[in-house]
Coordinates of C-alpha atoms in Angstrom, one line a residue:
X1 CA 0.0 0.0 0.0
X2 CA 1.1 3.5 -0.7
X3 CA 0.1 6.4 1.7
X4 CA -1.3 9.6 0.2
X5 CA -2.5 12.9 1.7
X6 CA -3.5 16.3 0.5
X7 CA -6.1 19.1 0.6
X8 CA -9.2 19.5 -1.5
X9 CA -10.3 22.7 -3.2
X10 CA -13.1 23.0 -0.8
X11 CA -10.8 23.1 2.3
X12 CA -10.8 19.5 3.6
X13 CA -7.6 17.6 4.3
X14 CA -7.4 13.9 3.5
X15 CA -5.3 11.0 4.4
X16 CA -5.5 7.7 2.6
X17 CA -3.8 4.9 0.8
X18 CA -4.0 3.0 -2.4
X19 CA -2.9 -0.3 -3.7
X20 CA -2.6 -2.0 -7.1
X21 CA -5.5 -4.4 -7.7
X22 CA -3.8 -5.7 -10.9
X23 CA -1.3 -4.3 -13.4
X24 CA -3.5 -1.5 -14.6
X25 CA -5.9 -0.8 -11.7
X26 CA -5.6 0.8 -8.3
X27 CA -8.1 0.9 -5.4
X28 CA -7.9 3.9 -2.9
X29 CA -9.5 4.9 0.4
X30 CA -9.4 8.3 2.0
X31 CA -10.6 9.9 5.3
X32 CA -11.6 13.6 5.2
X33 CA -11.2 16.1 8.0
X34 CA -11.7 19.8 8.5
X35 CA -9.8 21.5 11.4
X36 CA -9.1 18.0 12.6
X37 CA -12.7 16.9 12.8
X38 CA -13.7 13.8 10.9
X39 CA -16.2 14.5 8.0
X40 CA -16.3 11.2 6.1
X41 CA -14.6 8.5 4.2
X42 CA -14.7 7.6 0.5
X43 CA -13.1 4.9 -1.7
X44 CA -12.7 4.4 -5.4
X45 CA -11.0 2.6 -8.2
X46 CA -9.0 3.8 -11.2
X47 CA -8.7 1.7 -14.3
X48 CA -6.4 1.8 -17.3
X49 CA -3.1 2.8 -15.7
X50 CA -0.9 0.5 -17.8
X51 CA 2.5 2.1 -18.3
X52 CA 1.8 4.9 -15.8
X53 CA 4.7 6.0 -13.7
X54 CA 4.5 6.2 -9.9
X55 CA 4.1 10.0 -10.1
X56 CA 1.3 9.7 -12.6
X57 CA -0.5 7.1 -10.5
X58 CA -0.2 9.4 -7.4
X59 CA -1.6 12.3 -9.4
X60 CA -4.4 10.2 -10.8
X61 CA -5.4 9.1 -7.3
X62 CA -5.3 12.6 -5.9
X63 CA -7.4 13.9 -8.8
X64 CA -10.0 11.1 -8.3
X65 CA -10.1 11.8 -4.5
X66 CA -10.7 15.5 -5.2
X67 CA -13.4 14.7 -7.8
X68 CA -15.3 12.2 -5.5
X69 CA -15.2 14.4 -2.4
X70 CA -15.9 17.8 -4.0
X71 CA -18.8 16.6 -6.2
X72 CA -20.4 14.9 -3.1
X73 CA -20.5 18.3 -1.3

């Protein structure tokens, strides 16, 4: 598993992790907080990552976390 953290455009911080489900798919989970207070948890899956570098996978996971959380609010 790889740990990941960041801040969404709507002001929530998140901590999570992701793992490869197979050679071209990752599954991620993230916990969201604002000012240290728990606000929720989300998970997701990204397909078609064949040939992506580690940096590209990290960026794809962070983009997906942002999309899932911000659209839900």
